[in-house]
Short mmCIF file of C-alpha atoms and ligand atoms in Angstrom, two decimals:
data_model
loop_
_atom_site.label_atom_id
_atom_site.label_comp_id
_atom_site.label_asym_id
_atom_site.label_seq_id
_atom_site.Cartn_x
_atom_site.Cartn_y
_atom_site.Cartn_z
CA VAL A 184 -0.14 -0.41 -0.31
CA ASP A 185 1.13 3.08 -1.29
CA ALA A 186 0.73 5.57 0.96
CA SER A 187 2.81 8.32 0.54
CA GLY A 188 2.18 12.07 -1.07
CA ASP A 189 -1.22 13.52 0.21
CA GLN A 190 -3.33 10.22 0.51
CA ARG A 191 -2.75 10.13 4.15
CA ILE A 192 -4.84 7.36 6.20
CA GLY A 193 -7.69 8.25 7.68
CA PHE A 194 -8.68 11.74 4.92
CA PRO A 195 -10.83 12.17 4.57
CA HIS A 196 -12.76 11.05 7.17
CA LEU A 197 -16.95 10.83 7.45
CA HIS A 198 -18.25 9.95 10.64
CA VAL A 199 -21.57 8.86 11.80
CA ARG A 200 -23.87 7.96 14.55
CA ARG A 201 -24.81 5.13 13.64
CA CYS A 202 -25.37 3.01 9.90
CA GLY A 203 -25.39 -0.84 9.05
CA SER A 204 -21.87 -1.52 9.02
CA THR A 205 -18.93 1.12 8.80
CA ASN A 206 -17.54 -1.99 6.45
CA ASP A 207 -20.65 -1.37 3.80
CA LEU A 208 -20.04 2.41 3.87
CA ALA A 209 -16.19 2.11 2.69
CA ARG A 210 -17.48 -0.07 0.28
CA ALA A 211 -19.95 1.92 -0.59
CA LEU A 212 -17.78 5.54 -1.28
CA ALA A 213 -15.23 3.27 -3.59
CA ALA A 214 -17.43 2.84 -5.57
CA ARG A 215 -18.06 6.14 -6.31
CA GLY A 216 -14.66 6.14 -5.88
CA ALA A 217 -13.31 8.08 -2.89
CA PRO A 218 -9.58 7.73 -2.55
CA HIS A 219 -7.45 5.82 -0.56
CA GLY A 220 -7.50 6.55 3.03
CA THR A 221 -10.73 7.26 3.44
CA LEU A 222 -12.01 6.29 6.61
CA VAL A 223 -15.83 6.04 8.01
CA THR A 224 -16.91 5.76 11.57
CA ALA A 225 -19.49 5.14 13.56
CA ASP A 226 -21.31 4.99 16.93
CA GLU A 227 -23.58 2.79 16.61
CA GLN A 228 -23.75 -0.42 13.87
CA THR A 229 -26.91 -2.36 13.09
CA ALA A 230 -25.75 -4.35 10.99
CA GLY A 231 -22.29 -5.10 12.65
CA ARG A 232 -20.23 -7.83 10.68
CA GLY A 233 -17.13 -10.97 11.69
CA ARG A 234 -15.48 -12.84 10.70
CA GLN A 235 -17.28 -16.14 9.62
CA GLY A 236 -20.44 -15.21 9.27
CA ARG A 237 -20.52 -14.30 12.59
CA SER A 238 -22.55 -10.41 13.69
CA TRP A 239 -20.13 -7.71 15.91
CA THR A 240 -22.35 -5.92 18.44
CA ALA A 241 -21.24 -3.44 21.02
CA PRO A 242 -23.47 -1.25 22.98
CA PRO A 243 -23.73 2.41 21.09
CA GLY A 244 -20.67 5.03 21.55
CA SER A 245 -18.63 2.33 23.68
CA SER A 246 -16.33 1.23 20.76
CA LEU A 247 -14.34 2.48 17.50
CA LEU A 248 -16.09 1.16 14.77
CA ALA A 249 -14.01 1.79 11.88
CA SER A 250 -13.54 1.46 7.97
CA PHE A 251 -10.72 2.37 6.17
CA LEU A 252 -10.37 1.90 2.38
CA LEU A 253 -7.27 1.73 1.04
CA ARG A 254 -6.27 0.85 -2.33
CA PRO A 255 -3.16 -1.07 -3.03
CA GLN A 256 -0.86 -0.73 -5.66
CA ARG A 257 -0.11 -4.59 -6.26
CA PRO A 258 -2.67 -7.48 -3.96
CA PRO A 259 -1.48 -7.42 -0.36
CA SER A 260 0.23 -9.95 0.01
CA GLY A 261 -1.14 -12.92 3.36
CA LEU A 262 1.57 -10.62 6.09
CA PHE A 263 -1.38 -8.02 5.62
CA ALA A 264 -3.79 -8.97 7.65
CA LEU A 265 -1.39 -9.57 10.61
CA ALA A 266 0.30 -6.04 9.49
CA VAL A 267 -3.31 -4.29 10.60
CA ALA A 268 -3.72 -6.11 13.84
CA LEU A 269 0.01 -4.94 15.13
CA ALA A 270 -0.97 -1.83 14.25
CA THR A 271 -4.52 -1.75 16.18
CA ALA A 272 -2.21 -3.37 19.12
CA GLU A 273 0.09 -1.10 19.04
CA ALA A 274 -2.16 1.81 18.72
CA CYS A 275 -4.11 0.36 21.83
CA GLU A 276 -0.89 0.28 24.09
CA GLU A 277 0.38 4.19 22.65
CA LEU A 278 -3.55 5.39 24.47
CA VAL A 279 -3.42 3.05 27.49
CA PRO A 280 0.53 2.84 28.89
CA GLY A 281 2.03 -0.13 30.04
CA LEU A 282 -1.16 -2.95 28.57
CA GLU A 283 0.47 -5.02 27.06
CA VAL A 284 -1.88 -6.58 23.44
CA GLY A 285 -1.09 -9.75 22.40
CA VAL A 286 -1.97 -11.34 18.83
CA LYS A 287 -4.34 -14.49 18.06
CA TRP A 288 -3.24 -15.39 14.57
CA PRO A 289 -4.54 -14.08 11.75
CA ASN A 290 -5.82 -10.88 13.53
CA ASP A 291 -7.57 -10.94 16.97
CA LEU A 292 -6.63 -8.77 20.12
CA VAL A 293 -6.31 -10.43 22.89
CA VAL A 294 -5.60 -8.69 27.36
CA ALA A 295 -4.52 -11.52 29.13
CA GLY A 296 -7.02 -14.66 27.16
CA ARG A 297 -9.55 -11.88 26.44
CA LYS A 298 -11.06 -10.35 23.33
CA LEU A 299 -10.20 -6.79 23.02
CA ALA A 300 -10.74 -5.69 19.14
CA GLY A 301 -11.46 -7.75 15.73
CA ILE A 302 -10.39 -7.24 12.54
CA LEU A 303 -12.80 -8.00 9.54
CA ILE A 304 -10.79 -7.34 5.95
CA GLU A 305 -12.74 -6.99 3.15
CA GLY A 306 -12.40 -5.88 -0.66
CA ARG A 307 -11.31 -7.04 -4.54
CA PRO A 308 -7.70 -5.34 -4.08
CA GLN A 309 -7.98 -7.17 -8.18
CA GLU A 310 -10.47 -3.79 -8.64
CA SER A 311 -8.11 -1.71 -5.87
CA TRP A 312 -9.72 -1.71 -3.21
CA LEU A 313 -9.75 -2.91 0.06
CA VAL A 314 -11.69 -1.85 2.78
CA VAL A 315 -10.18 -2.80 6.53
CA GLY A 316 -12.76 -3.03 9.28
CA ILE A 317 -11.72 -2.38 13.10
CA GLY A 318 -13.85 -2.80 15.33
CA VAL A 319 -12.53 -1.81 18.87
CA ASN A 320 -14.24 -2.08 22.89
CA VAL A 321 -12.94 1.14 23.94
CA THR A 322 -15.29 2.55 26.91
CA LEU A 323 -17.40 -1.47 26.84
CA ARG A 324 -18.36 -2.54 30.39
CA PRO A 325 -19.07 -6.03 31.44
CA GLU A 326 -22.53 -5.09 32.55
CA GLN A 327 -22.64 -4.14 28.59
CA LEU A 328 -21.97 -7.64 27.58
CA ALA A 329 -24.18 -11.08 27.54
CA PRO A 330 -23.01 -13.01 30.41
CA GLU A 331 -21.53 -15.23 28.64
CA LEU A 332 -18.88 -13.13 27.30
CA VAL A 333 -18.34 -11.32 30.31
CA ASP A 334 -15.45 -14.09 30.81
CA ARG A 335 -14.13 -13.41 27.44
CA ALA A 336 -14.54 -9.58 26.52
CA THR A 337 -12.75 -6.48 27.63
CA SER A 338 -12.26 -2.83 26.71
CA LEU A 339 -9.64 -0.59 27.04
CA ALA A 340 -11.92 1.14 30.28
CA LEU A 341 -11.05 -1.59 32.40
CA GLU A 342 -7.40 -2.35 31.42
CA ALA A 343 -6.74 1.71 31.92
CA GLU A 344 -8.44 1.32 35.72
CA ARG A 345 -7.06 -1.50 35.39
CA LEU A 346 -3.61 -0.20 35.58
CA GLY A 347 -4.50 3.33 36.97
CA ARG A 348 -4.02 4.97 33.67
CA ARG A 349 -6.68 7.83 32.31
CA VAL A 350 -10.00 5.83 29.89
CA PRO A 351 -9.38 6.61 25.85
CA VAL A 352 -12.94 7.62 23.93
CA PRO A 353 -13.08 5.94 20.90
CA SER A 354 -12.13 9.16 18.56
CA GLU A 355 -8.53 9.17 20.14
CA LEU A 356 -8.08 5.61 19.32
CA ALA A 357 -8.77 6.81 15.82
CA THR A 358 -6.24 9.45 15.02
CA ALA A 359 -3.53 6.61 16.89
CA LEU A 360 -4.72 3.38 14.76
CA CYS A 361 -4.16 6.53 11.56
CA THR A 362 -0.37 6.39 12.17
CA THR A 363 0.02 3.23 13.44
CA LEU A 364 -1.52 1.77 10.40
CA ALA A 365 0.84 4.31 7.56
CA ARG A 366 3.31 2.50 9.01
CA TRP A 367 2.64 -1.11 9.70
CA THR A 368 0.96 -1.00 6.45
CA GLU A 369 4.16 0.77 3.71
CA PRO A 370 6.45 -2.23 2.52
CA SER A 371 9.08 -1.46 5.57
CA GLY A 372 6.28 -1.96 7.41
CA LEU A 373 4.74 -5.61 5.82
CA GLU A 374 9.10 -6.33 5.58
CA ARG A 375 9.07 -6.72 9.68
CA VAL A 376 6.00 -8.33 10.15
CA THR A 377 7.46 -12.24 10.67
CA ALA A 378 10.15 -10.57 13.19
CA VAL A 379 7.85 -8.39 15.28
CA TRP A 380 4.36 -11.53 14.97
CA PRO A 381 6.53 -14.18 17.54
CA SER A 382 6.45 -11.22 20.21
CA ARG A 383 3.36 -11.30 20.54
CA ASP A 384 2.11 -14.09 19.68
CA VAL A 385 -0.59 -15.93 22.15
CA LEU A 386 -0.95 -19.40 20.10
CA ALA A 387 2.68 -20.13 20.28
CA GLY A 388 2.96 -23.51 22.04
CA HIS A 389 -0.76 -24.12 22.21
CA THR A 390 -3.33 -26.95 20.67
CA VAL A 391 -5.67 -25.32 18.16
CA ARG A 392 -8.43 -27.27 16.37
CA TRP A 393 -9.67 -26.51 12.95
CA SER A 394 -12.79 -28.85 10.85
CA SER A 395 -10.45 -31.02 9.65
CA GLY A 396 -7.81 -31.37 12.31
CA SER A 397 -4.96 -30.28 15.56
CA GLY A 398 -1.71 -29.20 16.46
CA ILE A 399 0.44 -27.40 18.07
CA ALA A 400 0.39 -23.73 16.74
CA GLU A 401 4.37 -22.50 16.46
CA GLY A 402 4.52 -18.87 14.75
CA ILE A 403 3.70 -18.13 10.74
CA ASP A 404 5.52 -17.56 8.50
CA GLU A 405 6.86 -15.37 5.81
CA GLN A 406 3.53 -15.49 4.16
CA GLY A 407 1.76 -15.35 7.22
CA ARG A 408 0.73 -18.24 7.28
CA LEU A 409 -0.48 -20.27 10.71
CA ARG A 410 2.56 -22.64 10.97
CA VAL A 411 1.28 -25.59 12.50
CA ARG A 412 3.00 -29.49 13.63
CA VAL A 413 1.08 -31.88 13.87
CA GLY A 414 2.29 -35.31 15.47
CA GLU A 415 6.15 -35.13 13.54
CA GLN A 416 4.79 -33.03 10.85
CA GLU A 417 4.87 -29.39 10.03
CA ILE A 418 1.87 -27.99 8.59
CA THR A 419 0.65 -24.54 7.53
CA LEU A 420 -2.59 -22.33 7.09
CA ALA A 421 -4.19 -20.05 5.27
CA ALA A 422 -6.24 -17.33 7.12
CA GLY A 423 -9.54 -17.64 5.76
CA GLU A 424 -9.20 -20.93 4.64
CA VAL A 425 -9.55 -22.59 8.37
CA HIS A 426 -12.03 -21.16 11.31
CA LEU A 427 -9.56 -21.78 14.64
CA GLY A 428 -10.81 -23.37 17.82
CA THR A 429 -8.60 -23.21 20.93
CA GLY A 430 -7.46 -25.42 23.97
C1 BTN B 505 -14.25 -10.38 14.81
O1 BTN B 505 -13.57 -10.81 15.24
O2 BTN B 505 -14.99 -11.56 13.68
C2 BTN B 505 -14.03 -9.02 13.25
C3 BTN B 505 -14.82 -8.02 13.48
C4 BTN B 505 -14.65 -6.42 13.11
C5 BTN B 505 -15.56 -5.99 13.69
C6 BTN B 505 -15.57 -4.53 12.81
S1 BTN B 505 -16.00 -2.74 13.69
C7 BTN B 505 -16.26 -1.92 12.34
C8 BTN B 505 -16.22 -2.67 10.82
N1 BTN B 505 -17.56 -3.06 10.25
C9 BTN B 505 -17.46 -4.13 10.48
O3 BTN B 505 -19.21 -4.42 10.75
N2 BTN B 505 -17.31 -5.23 11.07
C10 BTN B 505 -16.20 -4.07 11.42
#
């Protein structure tokens, strides 16, 4: 992705109170020729989407709901999705000093085993657009969560309070993300993904399961695929092809 010149990430920025999905809004803008770097954010989504056909719900105003329209000059490699996760982790840590964000391949963000953020990348690089959708729990409180999620989710507010830090607001995170995303998605950023991933990788050494098997995660390869040991063999899994369960 070339974010050089006046094609800044996060400009123009459209913020809406409510929409179906910011990814859909960004896709509609892509079809109308919106430029590389366009950012769409919302206080509330009525049809937020997650990966693997899941829905993504968040109480109004509790999260950063952001979609970046990017127009890569060539189809991005498998490292791109991982770079977005690293950029998001870095932006969260900038806002809450002392926070340690882990990444769960391909691009979930977790803190001490609880999900902090999710990423949904959609698009047609051949038609020169990609939409990077990022949902981060910012001010979300446990009482706003469905009972089954209380032990599985966290937010920047909860982590900030635990660390005695100020609680950030979603717009601050959007600003920080514009900078970290630009850095991680440019060629020199993508080159650093395989070196930096292990320091945040929470799956390494753990059993992962997918529809047709299970094995021990051993990090990523140079194309961003998950390396898994299955008995004596090492295999690789590509994001999008498998749906992982852990444990
Ligand atoms: C996941 O963890 O499954 C990915 C969740 C991605 C959610 C974000 S919120 C902003 C953007 N708009 C959507 O409809 N989804 C993404």
